[in-house]
Coordinates of N, CA and C in Angstrom, one line a residue:
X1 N 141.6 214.6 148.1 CA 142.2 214.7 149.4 C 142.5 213.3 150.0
X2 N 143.8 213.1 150.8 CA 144.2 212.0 151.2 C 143.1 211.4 152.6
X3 N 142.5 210.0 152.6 CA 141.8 209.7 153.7 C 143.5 208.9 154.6
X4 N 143.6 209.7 155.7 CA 145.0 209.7 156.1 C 144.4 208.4 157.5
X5 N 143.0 207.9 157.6 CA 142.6 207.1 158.2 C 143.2 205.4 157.9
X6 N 143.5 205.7 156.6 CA 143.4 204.2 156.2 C 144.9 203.8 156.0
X7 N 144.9 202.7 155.6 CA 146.2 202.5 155.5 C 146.8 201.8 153.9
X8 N 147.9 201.9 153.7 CA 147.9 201.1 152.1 C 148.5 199.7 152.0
X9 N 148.3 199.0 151.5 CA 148.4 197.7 151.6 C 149.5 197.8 150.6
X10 N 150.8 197.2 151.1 CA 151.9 196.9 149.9 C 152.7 195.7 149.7
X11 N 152.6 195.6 148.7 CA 153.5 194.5 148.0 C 154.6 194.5 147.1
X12 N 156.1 193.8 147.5 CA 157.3 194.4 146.8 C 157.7 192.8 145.9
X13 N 157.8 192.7 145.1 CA 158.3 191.3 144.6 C 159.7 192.0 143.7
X14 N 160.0 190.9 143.5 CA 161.5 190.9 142.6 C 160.8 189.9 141.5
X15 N 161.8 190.1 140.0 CA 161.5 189.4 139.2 C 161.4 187.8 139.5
X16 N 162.5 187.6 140.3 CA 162.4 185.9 140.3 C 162.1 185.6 141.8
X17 N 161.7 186.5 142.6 CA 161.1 186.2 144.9 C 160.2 187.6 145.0
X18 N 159.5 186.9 146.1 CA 159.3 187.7 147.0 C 159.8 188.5 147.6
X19 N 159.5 189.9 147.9 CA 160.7 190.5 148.7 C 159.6 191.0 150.1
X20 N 158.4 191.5 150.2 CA 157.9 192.1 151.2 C 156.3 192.3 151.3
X21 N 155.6 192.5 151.8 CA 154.0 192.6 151.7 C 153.9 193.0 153.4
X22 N 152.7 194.3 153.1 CA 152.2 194.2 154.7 C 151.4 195.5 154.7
X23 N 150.8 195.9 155.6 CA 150.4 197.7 156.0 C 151.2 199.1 155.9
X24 N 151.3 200.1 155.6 CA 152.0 200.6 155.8 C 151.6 201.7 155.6
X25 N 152.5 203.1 156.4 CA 151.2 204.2 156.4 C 151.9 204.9 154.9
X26 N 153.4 205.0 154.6 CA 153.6 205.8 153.5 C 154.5 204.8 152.5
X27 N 154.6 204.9 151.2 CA 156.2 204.3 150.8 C 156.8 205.6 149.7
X28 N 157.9 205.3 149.6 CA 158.3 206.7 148.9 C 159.1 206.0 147.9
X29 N 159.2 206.3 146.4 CA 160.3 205.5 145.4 C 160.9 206.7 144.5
X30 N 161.5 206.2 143.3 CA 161.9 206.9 142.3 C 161.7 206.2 141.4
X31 N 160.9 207.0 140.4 CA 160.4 206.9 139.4 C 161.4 207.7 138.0
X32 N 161.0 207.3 136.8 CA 161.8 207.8 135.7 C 161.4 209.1 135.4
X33 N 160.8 209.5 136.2 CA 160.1 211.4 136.2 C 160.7 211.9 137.2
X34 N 160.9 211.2 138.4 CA 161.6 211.7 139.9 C 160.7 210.9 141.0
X35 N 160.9 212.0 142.2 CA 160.9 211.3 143.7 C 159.0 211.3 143.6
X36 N 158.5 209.9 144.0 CA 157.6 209.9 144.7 C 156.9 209.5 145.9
X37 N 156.0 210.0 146.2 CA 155.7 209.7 147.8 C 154.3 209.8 148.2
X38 N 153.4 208.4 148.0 CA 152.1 207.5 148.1 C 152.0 207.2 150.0
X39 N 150.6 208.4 149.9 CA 150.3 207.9 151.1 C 148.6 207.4 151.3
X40 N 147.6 206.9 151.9 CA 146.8 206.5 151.7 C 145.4 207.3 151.0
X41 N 144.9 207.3 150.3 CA 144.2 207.8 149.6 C 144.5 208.5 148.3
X42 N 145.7 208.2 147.6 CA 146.4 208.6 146.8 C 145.6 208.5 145.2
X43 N 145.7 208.9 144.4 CA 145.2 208.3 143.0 C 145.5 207.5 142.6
X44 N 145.0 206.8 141.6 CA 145.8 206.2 140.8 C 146.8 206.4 140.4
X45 N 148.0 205.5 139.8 CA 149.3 206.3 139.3 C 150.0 204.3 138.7
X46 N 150.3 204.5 137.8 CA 151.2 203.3 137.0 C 152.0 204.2 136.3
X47 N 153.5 204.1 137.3 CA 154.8 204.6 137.2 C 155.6 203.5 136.9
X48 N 156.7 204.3 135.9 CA 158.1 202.9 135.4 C 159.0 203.6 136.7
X49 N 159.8 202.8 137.7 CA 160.6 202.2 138.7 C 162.3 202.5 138.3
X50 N 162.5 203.8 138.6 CA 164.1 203.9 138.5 C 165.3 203.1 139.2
X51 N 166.3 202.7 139.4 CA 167.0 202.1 140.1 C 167.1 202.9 141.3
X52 N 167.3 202.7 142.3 CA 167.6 203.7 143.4 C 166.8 202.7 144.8
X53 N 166.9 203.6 145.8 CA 165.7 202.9 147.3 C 164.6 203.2 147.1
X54 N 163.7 202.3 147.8 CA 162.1 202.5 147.9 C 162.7 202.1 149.5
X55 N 161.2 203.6 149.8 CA 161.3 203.0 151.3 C 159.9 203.1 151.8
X56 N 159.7 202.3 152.8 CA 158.7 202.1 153.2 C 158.2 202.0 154.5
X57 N 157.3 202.8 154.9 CA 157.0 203.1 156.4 C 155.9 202.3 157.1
X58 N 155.7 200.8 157.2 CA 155.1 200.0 157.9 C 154.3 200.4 159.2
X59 N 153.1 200.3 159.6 CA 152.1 200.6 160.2 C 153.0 200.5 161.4
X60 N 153.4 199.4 161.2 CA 153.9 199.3 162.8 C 155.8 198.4 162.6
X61 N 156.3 198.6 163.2 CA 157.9 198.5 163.0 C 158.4 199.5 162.3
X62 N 160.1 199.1 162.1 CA 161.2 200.2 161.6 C 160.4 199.9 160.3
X63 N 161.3 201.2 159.7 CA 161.2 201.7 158.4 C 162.4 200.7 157.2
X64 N 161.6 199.6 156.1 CA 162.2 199.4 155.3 C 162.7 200.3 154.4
X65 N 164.3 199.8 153.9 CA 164.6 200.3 152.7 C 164.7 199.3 151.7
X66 N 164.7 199.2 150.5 CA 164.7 198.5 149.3 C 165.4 198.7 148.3
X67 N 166.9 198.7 148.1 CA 167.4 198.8 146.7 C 166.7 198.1 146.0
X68 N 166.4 198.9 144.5 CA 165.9 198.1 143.4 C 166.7 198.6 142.6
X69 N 166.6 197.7 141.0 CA 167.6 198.3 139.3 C 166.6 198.1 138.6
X70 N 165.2 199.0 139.0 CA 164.3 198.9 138.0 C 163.2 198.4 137.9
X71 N 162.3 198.6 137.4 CA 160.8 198.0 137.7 C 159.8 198.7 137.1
X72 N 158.3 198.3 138.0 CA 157.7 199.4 137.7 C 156.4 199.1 139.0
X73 N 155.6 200.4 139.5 CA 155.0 200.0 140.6 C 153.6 200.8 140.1
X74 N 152.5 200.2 140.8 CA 150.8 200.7 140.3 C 150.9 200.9 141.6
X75 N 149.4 202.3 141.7 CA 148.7 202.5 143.3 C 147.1 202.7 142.6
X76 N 146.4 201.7 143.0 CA 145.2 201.7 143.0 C 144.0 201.5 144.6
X77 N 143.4 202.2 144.8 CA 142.6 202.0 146.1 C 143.4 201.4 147.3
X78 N 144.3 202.4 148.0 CA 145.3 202.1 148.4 C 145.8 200.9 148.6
X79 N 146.0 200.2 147.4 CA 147.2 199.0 147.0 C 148.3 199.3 146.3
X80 N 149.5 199.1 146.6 CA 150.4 200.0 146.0 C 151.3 197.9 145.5
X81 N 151.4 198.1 144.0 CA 152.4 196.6 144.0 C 153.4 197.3 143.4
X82 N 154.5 196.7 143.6 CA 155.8 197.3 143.0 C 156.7 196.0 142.2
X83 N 157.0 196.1 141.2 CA 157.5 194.7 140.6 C 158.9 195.4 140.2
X84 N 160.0 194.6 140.7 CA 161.6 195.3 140.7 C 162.0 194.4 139.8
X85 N 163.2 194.7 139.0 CA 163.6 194.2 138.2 C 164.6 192.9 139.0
X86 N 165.3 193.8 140.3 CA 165.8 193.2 141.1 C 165.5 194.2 142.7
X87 N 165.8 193.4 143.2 CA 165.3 193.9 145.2 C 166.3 193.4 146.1
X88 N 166.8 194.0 146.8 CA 167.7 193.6 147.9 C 167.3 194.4 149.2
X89 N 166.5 193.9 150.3 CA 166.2 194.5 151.3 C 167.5 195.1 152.5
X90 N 167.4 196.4 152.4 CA 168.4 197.0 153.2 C 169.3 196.6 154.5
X91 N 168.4 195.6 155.6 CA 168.9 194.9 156.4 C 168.2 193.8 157.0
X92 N 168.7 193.0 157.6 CA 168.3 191.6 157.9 C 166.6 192.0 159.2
X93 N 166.8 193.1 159.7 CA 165.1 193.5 161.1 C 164.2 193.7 159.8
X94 N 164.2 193.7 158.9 CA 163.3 194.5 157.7 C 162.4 193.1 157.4
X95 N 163.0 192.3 157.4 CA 161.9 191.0 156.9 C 160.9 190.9 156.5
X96 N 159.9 190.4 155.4 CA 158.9 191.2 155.6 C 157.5 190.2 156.0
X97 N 156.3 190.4 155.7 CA 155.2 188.9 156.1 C 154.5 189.0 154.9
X98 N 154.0 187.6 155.1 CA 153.5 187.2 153.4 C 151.9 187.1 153.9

């Protein structure tokens, strides 16, 4: 059962930058199985990273989107890292903190 108290710590990198890190209550991606959607207290899970958006719902501010072309992302003790093959953040408010 999800502890819907806590929050998950995430980090988005690109092969060659940074793209994003911070709090956030949900993120949702696609994976090479289909749609998923990590919210705090989730299991374990090391999924391969389809191309498509990851989005992500920050504790506090708007909701990032994230094109990616691939990757792959782990969720362990609500840490969720996502390594993209490539990352382009949806719009310039999305910025993220390191």
């Amino acid at each position: 059962m999800a502890d819907n108290s806590a929050e998950l710590d995430v980090e988005v990198v690109a092969a060659d930058h940074f793209v994003w890190s911070g709090p956030a209550n949900m993120v949702r991606a696609r994976t090479s199985d289909g749609e998923i959607g990590i919210l705090p207290g989730h299991t374990p899970v090391l999924a391969i990273l389809a191309a498509g958006e990851l989005a992500i719902e920050p504790v506090s501010g708007q909701r990032i989107t994230i094109s990616v072309d691939g990757g792959f992302f782990s969720v362990d003790r609500n840490r969720v890292v996502i390594v993209a093959d490539n990352a382009t953040v949806g719009s310039p408010a999305t910025a993220g903190i390191r």
